[in-house]
mmCIF file of C-alpha atoms and ligand atoms in Angstrom:
data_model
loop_
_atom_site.group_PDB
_atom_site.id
_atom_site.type_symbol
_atom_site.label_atom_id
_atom_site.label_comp_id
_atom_site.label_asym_id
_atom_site.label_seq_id
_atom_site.Cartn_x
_atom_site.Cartn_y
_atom_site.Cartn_z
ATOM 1 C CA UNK K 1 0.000 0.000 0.000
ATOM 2 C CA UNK K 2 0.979 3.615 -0.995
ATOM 3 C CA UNK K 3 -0.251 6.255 1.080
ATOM 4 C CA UNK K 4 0.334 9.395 -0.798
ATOM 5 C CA UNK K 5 0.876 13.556 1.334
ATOM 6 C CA UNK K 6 1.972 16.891 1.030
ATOM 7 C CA UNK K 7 5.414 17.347 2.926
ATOM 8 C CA UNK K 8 6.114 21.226 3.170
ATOM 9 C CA UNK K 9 8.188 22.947 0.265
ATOM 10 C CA UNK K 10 11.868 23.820 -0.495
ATOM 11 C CA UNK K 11 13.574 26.975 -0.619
ATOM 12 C CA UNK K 12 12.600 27.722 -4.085
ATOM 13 C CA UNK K 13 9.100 26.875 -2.577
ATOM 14 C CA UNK K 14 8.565 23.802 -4.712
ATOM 15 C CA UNK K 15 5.802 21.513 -3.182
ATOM 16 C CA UNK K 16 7.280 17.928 -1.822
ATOM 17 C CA UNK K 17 5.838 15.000 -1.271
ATOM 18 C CA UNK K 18 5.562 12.313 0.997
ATOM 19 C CA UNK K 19 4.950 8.857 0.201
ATOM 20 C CA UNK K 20 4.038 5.853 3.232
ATOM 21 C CA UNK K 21 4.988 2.420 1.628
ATOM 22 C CA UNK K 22 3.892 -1.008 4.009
ATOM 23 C CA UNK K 23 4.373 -4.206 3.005
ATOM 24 C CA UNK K 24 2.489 -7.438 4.182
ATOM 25 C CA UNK K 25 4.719 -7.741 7.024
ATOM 26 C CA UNK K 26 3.366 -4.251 7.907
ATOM 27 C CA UNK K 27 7.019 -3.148 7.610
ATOM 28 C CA UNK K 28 6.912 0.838 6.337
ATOM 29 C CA UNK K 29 9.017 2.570 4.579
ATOM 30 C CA UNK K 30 8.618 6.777 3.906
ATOM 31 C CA UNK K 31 10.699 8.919 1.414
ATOM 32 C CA UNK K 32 9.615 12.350 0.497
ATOM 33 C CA UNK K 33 10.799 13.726 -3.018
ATOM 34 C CA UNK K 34 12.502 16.711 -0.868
ATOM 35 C CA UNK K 35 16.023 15.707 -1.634
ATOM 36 C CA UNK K 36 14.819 12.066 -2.760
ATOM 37 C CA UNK K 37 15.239 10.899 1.187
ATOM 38 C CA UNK K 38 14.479 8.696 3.404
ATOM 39 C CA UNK K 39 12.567 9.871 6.553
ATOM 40 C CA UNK K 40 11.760 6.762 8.015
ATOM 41 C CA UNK K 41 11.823 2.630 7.626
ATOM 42 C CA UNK K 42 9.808 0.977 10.697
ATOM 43 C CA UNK K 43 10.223 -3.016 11.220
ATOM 44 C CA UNK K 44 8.473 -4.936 13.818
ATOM 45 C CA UNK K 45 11.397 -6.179 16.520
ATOM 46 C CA UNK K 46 11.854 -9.319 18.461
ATOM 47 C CA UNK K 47 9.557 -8.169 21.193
ATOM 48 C CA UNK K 48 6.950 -7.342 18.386
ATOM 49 C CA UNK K 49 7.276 -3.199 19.295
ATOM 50 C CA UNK K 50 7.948 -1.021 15.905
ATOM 51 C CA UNK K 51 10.766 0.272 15.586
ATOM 52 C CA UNK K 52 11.852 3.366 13.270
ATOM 53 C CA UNK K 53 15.776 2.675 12.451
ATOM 54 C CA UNK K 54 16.875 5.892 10.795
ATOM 55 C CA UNK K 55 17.150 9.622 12.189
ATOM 56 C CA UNK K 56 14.512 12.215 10.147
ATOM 57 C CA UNK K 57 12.678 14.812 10.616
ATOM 58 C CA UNK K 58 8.787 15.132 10.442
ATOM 59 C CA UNK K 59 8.623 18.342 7.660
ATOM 60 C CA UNK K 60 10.630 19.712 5.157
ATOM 61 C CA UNK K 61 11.179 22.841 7.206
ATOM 62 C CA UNK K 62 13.623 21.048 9.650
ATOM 63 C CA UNK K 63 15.487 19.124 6.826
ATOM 64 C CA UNK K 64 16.082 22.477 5.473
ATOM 65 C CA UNK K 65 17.583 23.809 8.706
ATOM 66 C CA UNK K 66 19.633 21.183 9.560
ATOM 67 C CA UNK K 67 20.927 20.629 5.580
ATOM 68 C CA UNK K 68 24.822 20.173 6.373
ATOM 69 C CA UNK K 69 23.458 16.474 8.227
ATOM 70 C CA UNK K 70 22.057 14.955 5.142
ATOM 71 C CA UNK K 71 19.612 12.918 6.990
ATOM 72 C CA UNK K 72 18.372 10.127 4.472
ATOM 73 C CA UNK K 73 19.024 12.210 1.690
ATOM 74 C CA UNK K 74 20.139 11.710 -1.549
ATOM 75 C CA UNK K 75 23.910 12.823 -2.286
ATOM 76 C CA UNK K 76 25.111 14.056 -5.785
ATOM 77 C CA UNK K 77 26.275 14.341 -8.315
ATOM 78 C CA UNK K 78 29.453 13.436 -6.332
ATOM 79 C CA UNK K 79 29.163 12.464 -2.711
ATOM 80 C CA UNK K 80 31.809 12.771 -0.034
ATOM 81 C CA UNK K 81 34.650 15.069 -0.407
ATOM 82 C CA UNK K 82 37.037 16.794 -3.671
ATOM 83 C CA UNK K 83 39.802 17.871 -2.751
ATOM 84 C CA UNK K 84 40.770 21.989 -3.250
ATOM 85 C CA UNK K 85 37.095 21.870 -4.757
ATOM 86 C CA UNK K 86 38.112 21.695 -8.247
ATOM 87 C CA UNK K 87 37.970 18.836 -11.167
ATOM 88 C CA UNK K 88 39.623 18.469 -14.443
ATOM 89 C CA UNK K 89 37.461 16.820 -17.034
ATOM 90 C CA UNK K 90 38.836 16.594 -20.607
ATOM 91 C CA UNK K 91 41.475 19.090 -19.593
ATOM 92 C CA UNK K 92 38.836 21.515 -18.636
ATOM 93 C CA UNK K 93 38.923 22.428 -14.467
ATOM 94 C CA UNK K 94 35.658 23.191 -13.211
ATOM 95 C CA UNK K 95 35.325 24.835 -9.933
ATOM 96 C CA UNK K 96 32.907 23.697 -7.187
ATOM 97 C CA UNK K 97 31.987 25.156 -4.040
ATOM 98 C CA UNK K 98 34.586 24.986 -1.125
ATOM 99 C CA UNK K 99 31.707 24.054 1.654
ATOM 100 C CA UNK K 100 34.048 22.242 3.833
ATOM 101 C CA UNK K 101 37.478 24.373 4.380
ATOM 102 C CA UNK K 102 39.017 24.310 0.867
ATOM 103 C CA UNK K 103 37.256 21.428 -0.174
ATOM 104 C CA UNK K 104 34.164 20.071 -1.613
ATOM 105 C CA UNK K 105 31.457 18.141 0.747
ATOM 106 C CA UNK K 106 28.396 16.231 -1.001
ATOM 107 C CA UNK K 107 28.567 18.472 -4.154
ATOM 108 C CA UNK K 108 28.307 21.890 -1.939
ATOM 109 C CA UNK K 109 25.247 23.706 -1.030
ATOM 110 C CA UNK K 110 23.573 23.528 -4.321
ATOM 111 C CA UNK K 111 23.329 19.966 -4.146
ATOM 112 C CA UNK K 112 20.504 17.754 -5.053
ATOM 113 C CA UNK K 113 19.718 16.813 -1.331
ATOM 114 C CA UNK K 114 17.792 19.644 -0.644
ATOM 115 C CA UNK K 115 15.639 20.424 -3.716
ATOM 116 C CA UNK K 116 12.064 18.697 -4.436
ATOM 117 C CA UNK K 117 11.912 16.341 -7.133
ATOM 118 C CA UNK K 118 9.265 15.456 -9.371
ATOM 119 C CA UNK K 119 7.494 12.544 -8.517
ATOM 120 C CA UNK K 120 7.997 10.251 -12.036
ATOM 121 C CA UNK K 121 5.959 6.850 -11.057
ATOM 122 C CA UNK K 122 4.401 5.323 -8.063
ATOM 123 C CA UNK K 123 3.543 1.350 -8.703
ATOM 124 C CA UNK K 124 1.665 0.144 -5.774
ATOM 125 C CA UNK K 125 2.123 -3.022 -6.992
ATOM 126 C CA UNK K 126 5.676 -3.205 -7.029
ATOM 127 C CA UNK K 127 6.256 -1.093 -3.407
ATOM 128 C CA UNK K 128 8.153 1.635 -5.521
ATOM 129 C CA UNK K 129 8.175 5.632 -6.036
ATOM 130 C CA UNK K 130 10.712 6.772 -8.408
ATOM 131 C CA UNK K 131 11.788 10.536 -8.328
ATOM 132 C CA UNK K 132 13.564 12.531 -11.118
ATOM 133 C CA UNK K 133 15.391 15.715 -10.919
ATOM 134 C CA UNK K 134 17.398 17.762 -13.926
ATOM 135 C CA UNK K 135 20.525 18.902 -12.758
ATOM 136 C CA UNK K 136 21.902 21.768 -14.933
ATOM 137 C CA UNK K 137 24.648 22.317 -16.434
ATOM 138 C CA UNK K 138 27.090 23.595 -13.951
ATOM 139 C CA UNK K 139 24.861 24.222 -11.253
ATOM 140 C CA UNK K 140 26.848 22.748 -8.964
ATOM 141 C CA UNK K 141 29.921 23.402 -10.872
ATOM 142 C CA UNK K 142 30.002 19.771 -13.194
ATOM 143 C CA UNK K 143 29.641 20.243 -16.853
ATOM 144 C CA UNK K 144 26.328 18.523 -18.664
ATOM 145 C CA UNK K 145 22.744 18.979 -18.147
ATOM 146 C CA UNK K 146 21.966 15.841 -16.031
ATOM 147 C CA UNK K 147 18.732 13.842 -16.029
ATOM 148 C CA UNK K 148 18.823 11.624 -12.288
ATOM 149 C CA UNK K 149 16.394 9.107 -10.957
ATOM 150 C CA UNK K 150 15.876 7.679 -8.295
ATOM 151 C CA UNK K 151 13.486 4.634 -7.437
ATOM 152 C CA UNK K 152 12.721 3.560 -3.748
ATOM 153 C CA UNK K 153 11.203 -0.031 -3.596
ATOM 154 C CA UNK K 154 9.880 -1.786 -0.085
ATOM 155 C CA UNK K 155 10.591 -5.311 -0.984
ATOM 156 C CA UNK K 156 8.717 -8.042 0.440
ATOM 157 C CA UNK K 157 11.544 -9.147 2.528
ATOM 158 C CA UNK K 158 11.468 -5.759 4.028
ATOM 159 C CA UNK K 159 14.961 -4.114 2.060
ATOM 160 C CA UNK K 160 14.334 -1.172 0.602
ATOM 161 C CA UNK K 161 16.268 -1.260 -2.687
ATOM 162 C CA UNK K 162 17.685 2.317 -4.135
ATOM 163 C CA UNK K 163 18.252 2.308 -7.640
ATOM 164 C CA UNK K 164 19.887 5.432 -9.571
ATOM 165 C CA UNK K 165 19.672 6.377 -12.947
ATOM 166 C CA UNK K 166 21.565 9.036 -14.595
ATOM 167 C CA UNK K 167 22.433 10.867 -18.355
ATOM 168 C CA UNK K 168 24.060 13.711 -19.146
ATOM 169 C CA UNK K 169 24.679 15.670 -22.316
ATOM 170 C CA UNK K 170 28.242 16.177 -21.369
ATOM 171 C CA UNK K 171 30.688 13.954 -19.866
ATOM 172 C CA UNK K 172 30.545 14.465 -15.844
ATOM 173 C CA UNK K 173 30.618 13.249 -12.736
ATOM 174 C CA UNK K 174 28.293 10.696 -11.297
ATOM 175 C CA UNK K 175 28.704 9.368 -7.794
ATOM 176 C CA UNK K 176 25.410 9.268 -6.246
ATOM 177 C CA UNK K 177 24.710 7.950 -2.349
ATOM 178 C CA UNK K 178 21.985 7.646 0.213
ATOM 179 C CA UNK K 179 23.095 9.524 3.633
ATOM 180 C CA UNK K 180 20.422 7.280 6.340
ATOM 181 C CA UNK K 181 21.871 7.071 9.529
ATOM 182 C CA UNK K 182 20.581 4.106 11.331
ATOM 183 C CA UNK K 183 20.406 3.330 14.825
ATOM 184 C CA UNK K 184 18.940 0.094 14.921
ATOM 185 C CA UNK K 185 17.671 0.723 18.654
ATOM 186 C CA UNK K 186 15.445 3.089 17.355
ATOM 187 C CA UNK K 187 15.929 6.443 15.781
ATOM 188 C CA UNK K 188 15.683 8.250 19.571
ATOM 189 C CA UNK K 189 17.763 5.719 21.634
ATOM 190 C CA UNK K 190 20.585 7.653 21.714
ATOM 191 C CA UNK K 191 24.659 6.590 21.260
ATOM 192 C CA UNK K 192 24.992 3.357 18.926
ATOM 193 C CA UNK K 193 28.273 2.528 20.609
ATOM 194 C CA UNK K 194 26.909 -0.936 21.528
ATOM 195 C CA UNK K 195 25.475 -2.058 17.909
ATOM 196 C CA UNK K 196 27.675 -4.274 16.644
ATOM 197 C CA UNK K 197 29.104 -3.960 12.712
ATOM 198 C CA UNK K 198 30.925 -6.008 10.414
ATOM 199 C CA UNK K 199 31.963 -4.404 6.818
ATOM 200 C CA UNK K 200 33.039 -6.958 3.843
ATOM 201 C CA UNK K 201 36.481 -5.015 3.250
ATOM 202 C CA UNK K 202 40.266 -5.844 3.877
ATOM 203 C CA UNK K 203 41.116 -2.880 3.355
ATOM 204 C CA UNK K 204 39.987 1.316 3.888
ATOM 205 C CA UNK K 205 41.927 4.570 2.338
ATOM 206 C CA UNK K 206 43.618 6.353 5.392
ATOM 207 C CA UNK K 207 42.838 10.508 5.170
ATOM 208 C CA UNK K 208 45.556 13.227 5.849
ATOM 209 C CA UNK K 209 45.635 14.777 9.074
ATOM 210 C CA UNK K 210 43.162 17.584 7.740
ATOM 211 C CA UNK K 211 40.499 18.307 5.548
ATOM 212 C CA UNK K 212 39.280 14.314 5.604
ATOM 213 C CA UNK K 213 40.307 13.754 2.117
ATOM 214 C CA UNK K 214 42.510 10.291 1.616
ATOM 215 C CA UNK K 215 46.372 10.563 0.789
ATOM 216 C CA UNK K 216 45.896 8.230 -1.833
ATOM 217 C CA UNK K 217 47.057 5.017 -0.287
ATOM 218 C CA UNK K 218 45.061 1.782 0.596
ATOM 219 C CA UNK K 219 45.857 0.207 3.660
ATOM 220 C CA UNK K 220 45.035 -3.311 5.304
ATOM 221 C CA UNK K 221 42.066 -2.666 7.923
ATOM 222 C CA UNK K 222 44.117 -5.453 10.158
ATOM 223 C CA UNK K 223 45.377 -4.526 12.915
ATOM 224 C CA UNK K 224 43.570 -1.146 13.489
ATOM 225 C CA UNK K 225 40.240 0.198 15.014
ATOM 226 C CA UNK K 226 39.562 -0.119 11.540
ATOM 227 C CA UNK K 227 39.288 -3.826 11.290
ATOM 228 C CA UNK K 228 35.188 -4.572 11.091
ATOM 229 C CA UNK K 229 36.144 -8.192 9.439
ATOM 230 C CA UNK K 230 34.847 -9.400 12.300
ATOM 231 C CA UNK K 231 31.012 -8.409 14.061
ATOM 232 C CA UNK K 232 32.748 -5.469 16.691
ATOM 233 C CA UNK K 233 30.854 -2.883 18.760
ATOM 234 C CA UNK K 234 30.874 0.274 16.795
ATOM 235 C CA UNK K 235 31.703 1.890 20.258
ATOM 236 C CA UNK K 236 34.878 -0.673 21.019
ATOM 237 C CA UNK K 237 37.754 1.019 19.694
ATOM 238 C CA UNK K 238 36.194 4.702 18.379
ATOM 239 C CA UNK K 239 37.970 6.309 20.706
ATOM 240 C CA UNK K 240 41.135 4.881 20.230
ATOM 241 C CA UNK K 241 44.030 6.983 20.455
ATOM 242 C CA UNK K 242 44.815 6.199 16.669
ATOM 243 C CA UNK K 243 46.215 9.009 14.355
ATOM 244 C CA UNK K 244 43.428 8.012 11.678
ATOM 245 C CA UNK K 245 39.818 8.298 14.156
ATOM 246 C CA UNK K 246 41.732 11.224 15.751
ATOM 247 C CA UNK K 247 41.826 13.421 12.697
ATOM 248 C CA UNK K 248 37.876 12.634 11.919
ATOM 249 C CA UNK K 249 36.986 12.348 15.858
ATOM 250 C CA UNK K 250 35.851 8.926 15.159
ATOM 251 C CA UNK K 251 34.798 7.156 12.173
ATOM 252 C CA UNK K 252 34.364 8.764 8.840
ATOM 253 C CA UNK K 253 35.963 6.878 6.647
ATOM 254 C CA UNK K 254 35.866 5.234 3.081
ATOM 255 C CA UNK K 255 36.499 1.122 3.219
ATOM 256 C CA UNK K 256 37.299 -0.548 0.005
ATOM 257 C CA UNK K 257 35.114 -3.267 -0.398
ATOM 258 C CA UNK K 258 36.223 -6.977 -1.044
ATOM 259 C CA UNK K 259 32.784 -7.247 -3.638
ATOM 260 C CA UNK K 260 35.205 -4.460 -5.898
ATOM 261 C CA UNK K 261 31.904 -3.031 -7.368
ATOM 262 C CA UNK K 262 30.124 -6.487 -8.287
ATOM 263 C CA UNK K 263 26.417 -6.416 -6.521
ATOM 264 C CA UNK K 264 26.693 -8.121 -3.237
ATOM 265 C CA UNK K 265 26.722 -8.054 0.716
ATOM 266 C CA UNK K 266 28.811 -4.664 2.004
ATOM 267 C CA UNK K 267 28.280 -4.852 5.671
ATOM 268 C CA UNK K 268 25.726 -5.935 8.132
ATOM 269 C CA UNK K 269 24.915 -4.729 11.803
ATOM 270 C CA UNK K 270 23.331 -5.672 14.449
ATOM 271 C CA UNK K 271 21.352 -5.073 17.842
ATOM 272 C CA UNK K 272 20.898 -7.302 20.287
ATOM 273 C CA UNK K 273 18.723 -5.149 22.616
ATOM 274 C CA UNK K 274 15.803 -5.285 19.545
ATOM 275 C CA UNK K 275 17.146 -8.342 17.491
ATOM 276 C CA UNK K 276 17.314 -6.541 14.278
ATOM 277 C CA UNK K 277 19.507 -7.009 11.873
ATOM 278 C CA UNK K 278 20.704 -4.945 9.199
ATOM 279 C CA UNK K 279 22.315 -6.244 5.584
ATOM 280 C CA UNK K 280 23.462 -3.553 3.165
ATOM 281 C CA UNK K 281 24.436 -4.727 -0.273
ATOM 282 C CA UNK K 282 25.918 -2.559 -3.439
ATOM 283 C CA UNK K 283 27.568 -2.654 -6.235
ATOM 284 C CA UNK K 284 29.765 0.206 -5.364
ATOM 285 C CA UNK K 285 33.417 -0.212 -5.047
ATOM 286 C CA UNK K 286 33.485 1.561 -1.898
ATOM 287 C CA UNK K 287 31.388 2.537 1.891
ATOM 288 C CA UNK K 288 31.881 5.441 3.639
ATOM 289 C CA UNK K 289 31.613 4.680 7.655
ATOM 290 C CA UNK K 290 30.195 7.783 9.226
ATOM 291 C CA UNK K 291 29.504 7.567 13.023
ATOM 292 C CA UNK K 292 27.587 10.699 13.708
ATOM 293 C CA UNK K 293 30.443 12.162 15.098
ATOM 294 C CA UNK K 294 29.234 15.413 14.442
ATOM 295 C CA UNK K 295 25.655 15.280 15.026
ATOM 296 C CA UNK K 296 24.940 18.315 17.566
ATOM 297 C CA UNK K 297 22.721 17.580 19.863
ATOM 298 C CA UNK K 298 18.825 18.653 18.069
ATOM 299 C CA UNK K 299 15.337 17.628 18.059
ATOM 300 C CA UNK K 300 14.340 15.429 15.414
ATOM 301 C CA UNK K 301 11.209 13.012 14.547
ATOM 302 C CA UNK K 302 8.815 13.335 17.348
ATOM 303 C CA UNK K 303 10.985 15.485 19.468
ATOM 304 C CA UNK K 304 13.167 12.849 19.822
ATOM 305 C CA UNK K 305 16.830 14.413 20.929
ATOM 306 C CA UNK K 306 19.393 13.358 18.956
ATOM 307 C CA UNK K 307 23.042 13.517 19.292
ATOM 308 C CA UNK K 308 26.637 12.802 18.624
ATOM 309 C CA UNK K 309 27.150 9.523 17.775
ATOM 310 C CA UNK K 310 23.311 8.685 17.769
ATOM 311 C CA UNK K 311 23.557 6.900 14.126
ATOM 312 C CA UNK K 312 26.093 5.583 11.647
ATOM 313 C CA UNK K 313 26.040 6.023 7.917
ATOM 314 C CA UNK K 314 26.858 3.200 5.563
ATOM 315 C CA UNK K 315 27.033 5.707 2.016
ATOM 316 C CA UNK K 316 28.181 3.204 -0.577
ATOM 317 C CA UNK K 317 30.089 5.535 -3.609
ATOM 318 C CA UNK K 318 33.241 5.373 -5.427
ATOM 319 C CA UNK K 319 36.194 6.336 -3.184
ATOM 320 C CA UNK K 320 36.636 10.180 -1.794
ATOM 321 C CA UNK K 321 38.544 12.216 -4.146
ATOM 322 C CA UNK K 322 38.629 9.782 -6.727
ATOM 323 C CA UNK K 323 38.423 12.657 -9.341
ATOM 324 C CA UNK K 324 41.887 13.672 -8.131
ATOM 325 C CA UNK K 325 43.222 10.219 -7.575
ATOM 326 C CA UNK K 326 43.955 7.845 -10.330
ATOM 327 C CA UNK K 327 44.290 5.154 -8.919
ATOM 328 C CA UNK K 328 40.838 5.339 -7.807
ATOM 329 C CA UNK K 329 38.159 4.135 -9.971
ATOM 330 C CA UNK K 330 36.711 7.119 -11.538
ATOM 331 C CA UNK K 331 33.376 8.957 -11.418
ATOM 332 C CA UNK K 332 33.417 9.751 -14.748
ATOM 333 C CA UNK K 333 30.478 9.511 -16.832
ATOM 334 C CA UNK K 334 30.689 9.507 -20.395
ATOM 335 C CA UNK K 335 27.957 12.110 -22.373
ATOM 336 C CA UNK K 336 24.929 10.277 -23.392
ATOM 337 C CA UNK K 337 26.578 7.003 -21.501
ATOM 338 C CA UNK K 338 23.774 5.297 -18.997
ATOM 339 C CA UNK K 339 25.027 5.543 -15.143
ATOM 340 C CA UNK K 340 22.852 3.058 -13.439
ATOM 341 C CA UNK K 341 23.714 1.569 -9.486
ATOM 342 C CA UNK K 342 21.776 0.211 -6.809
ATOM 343 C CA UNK K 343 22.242 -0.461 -3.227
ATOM 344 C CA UNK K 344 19.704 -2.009 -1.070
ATOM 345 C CA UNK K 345 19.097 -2.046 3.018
ATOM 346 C CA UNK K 346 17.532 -4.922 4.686
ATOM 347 C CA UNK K 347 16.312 -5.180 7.750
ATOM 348 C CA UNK K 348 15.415 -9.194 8.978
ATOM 349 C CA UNK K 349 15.516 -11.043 13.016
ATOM 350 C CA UNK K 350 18.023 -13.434 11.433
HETATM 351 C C1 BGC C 1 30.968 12.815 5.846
HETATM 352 C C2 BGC C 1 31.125 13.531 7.169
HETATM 353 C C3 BGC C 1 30.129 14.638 7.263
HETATM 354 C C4 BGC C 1 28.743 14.058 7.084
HETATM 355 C C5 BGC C 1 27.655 15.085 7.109
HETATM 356 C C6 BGC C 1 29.572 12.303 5.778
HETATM 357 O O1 BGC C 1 29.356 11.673 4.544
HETATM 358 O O2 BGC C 1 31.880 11.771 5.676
HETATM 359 O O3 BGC C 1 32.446 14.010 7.307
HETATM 360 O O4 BGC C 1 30.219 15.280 8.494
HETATM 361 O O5 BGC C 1 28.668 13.387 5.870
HETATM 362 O O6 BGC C 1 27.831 16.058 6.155
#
């Protein structure tokens, strides 16, 4: 079932909508087209109470105060950060907006996470809304007039399955992500220390002491607070005094996946205080392990308080920087080529 509202209205004042998907399991999942996010995903836990596993907020209004957190949201055209803010593409350099120090964050403040898109389908049938925005030609600074979609499907095993589409009439960039932070407590149960995580990857890309963009290398996870190989409390080693979580005050950090861009499991998590389990697949070549380390303490769905460290972001992308990096696969997307990725969350007791 589809249930169908009005959601408030961007800055442009653009009407967005909200749509309420539920499965047979009477799982629910709700994305609004402001920013093509997700605002909530409630699953029944082991003691049969519902649960709502990702931080929101309950009107556009507060997603557009509290834009630099990226609750949910869609990220594009390039997601995470580029270094000095600038790109070369066919020995041209475009300049993008330095949002975070002299760098780029999430495709700066012009981004597509904050803008309504229009709704292009709802199939009731199928548990899916797609969205589709135009991004223009350097808008954000990228080259081409971009066409992006974005379909949200419930499944019937209770995953919601993110599928992006993009074309442009000029070659670009195209790195798109979903920014949910889960806390598989419950949205408003506070620090996620406990919930335990494993991520499929050997191996992570270390960042220089400032700025948070990677120095290039690729370095074995083993033997570091990096090491999720193993199910680990996300809370067991944060703190460590290790050079890497003390330049981003905990995780934030891009792991390069064993799958190497081939569909397939990226990490799961767990919580043993409401038995749900989370798998995240993708066919990304990396994740991007954000702890809410910089989540300032603000009311969010419900008046629920949330907080540092109250959720953790799995973003599966291409690496950080990767425009600047060549031995990182690249972003680049050809003019008139398809760009077409999915990633999917599940939620399940098992
Ligand atoms: C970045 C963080 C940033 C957060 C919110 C994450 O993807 O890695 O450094 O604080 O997004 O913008």
């Amino acid at each position: 079932m589809i249930v169908r509202e009005r959601f408030g209205t961007d800055d442009s004042g653009k009407e967005a909508e909200l749509f309420t998907i539920t499965n047979t399991n009477g799982t629910q999942l709700k994305v609004t087209t402001l920013g093509a996010t997700i605002v909530s995903f409630v699953f029944r836990d082991k003691e049969g109470t519902m649960r709502d596993v990702v931080l929101g907020y309950d009107e556009a209004a507060s997603y557009l105060e509290q834009k630099g957190y990226y609750f949910g949201a869609t990220v594009g055209r390039n997601a995470n950060r580029i270094s000095g803010a600038r790109v070369t593409i066919g020995g041209v350099e475009y300049a993008l907006e330095a949002n975070s120090g002299a760098n780029n964050l999430h495709s700066g403040s012009n981004g597509v996470s904050h803008r309504v898109w229009d709704t292009e389908r709802v199939d009731e049938k199928a548990g899916s809304v797609a969205m589709k925005l135009l991004s223009k030609d350097l808008e954000q600074g990228f080259p081409g007039n971009m066409t992006i979609k974005v379909t949200f499907t419930l499944t019937g095993d209770d995953a919601v399955r993110i599928d992006y589409e993009a074309v442009s009439d000029k070659d670009t960039i195209a790195n798109f992500t979903n920014h949910s932070y889960f806390n598989l407590a419950g949205h408003d149960s506070g620090y996620i220390g406990e919930q335990k995580l494993k991520i499929y990857a050997n191996a992570f890309t270390p960042v220089a002491p400032t700025g948070s963009v990677p120095t290039g290398e690729i370095c074995p996870v083993e033997g570091t607070p990096l090491d999720f190989r193993e199910f680990k409390e996300i809370g067991r080693e944060i703190n460590a005094d290790y050079d890497q979580l003390v330049y981003t005050k905990g995780y934030d950090h891009n792991f390069v996946l064993d799958g190497g861009g081939r569909f397939g499991l990226m990490a799961e998590a767990i919580c043993e205080a409401t038995g749900i389990h989370l798998y995240a697949y993708t066919d990304r070549p990396g994740v991007q392990l954000y702890a809410g380390n910089f989540i300032e303490t603000h009311k969010g769905k419900g008046g629920a308080l949330y907080g540092e460290r109250h959720g953790f972001c799995l973003e599966a992308q291409c690496f950080p920087d990767a425009v600047n990096i060549p031995l990182f696969e690249t972003p680049l997307l050809k003019a008139g080529e398809a760009y077409s990725s999915a990633t999917m969350y599940r939620l399940s007791l098992d």
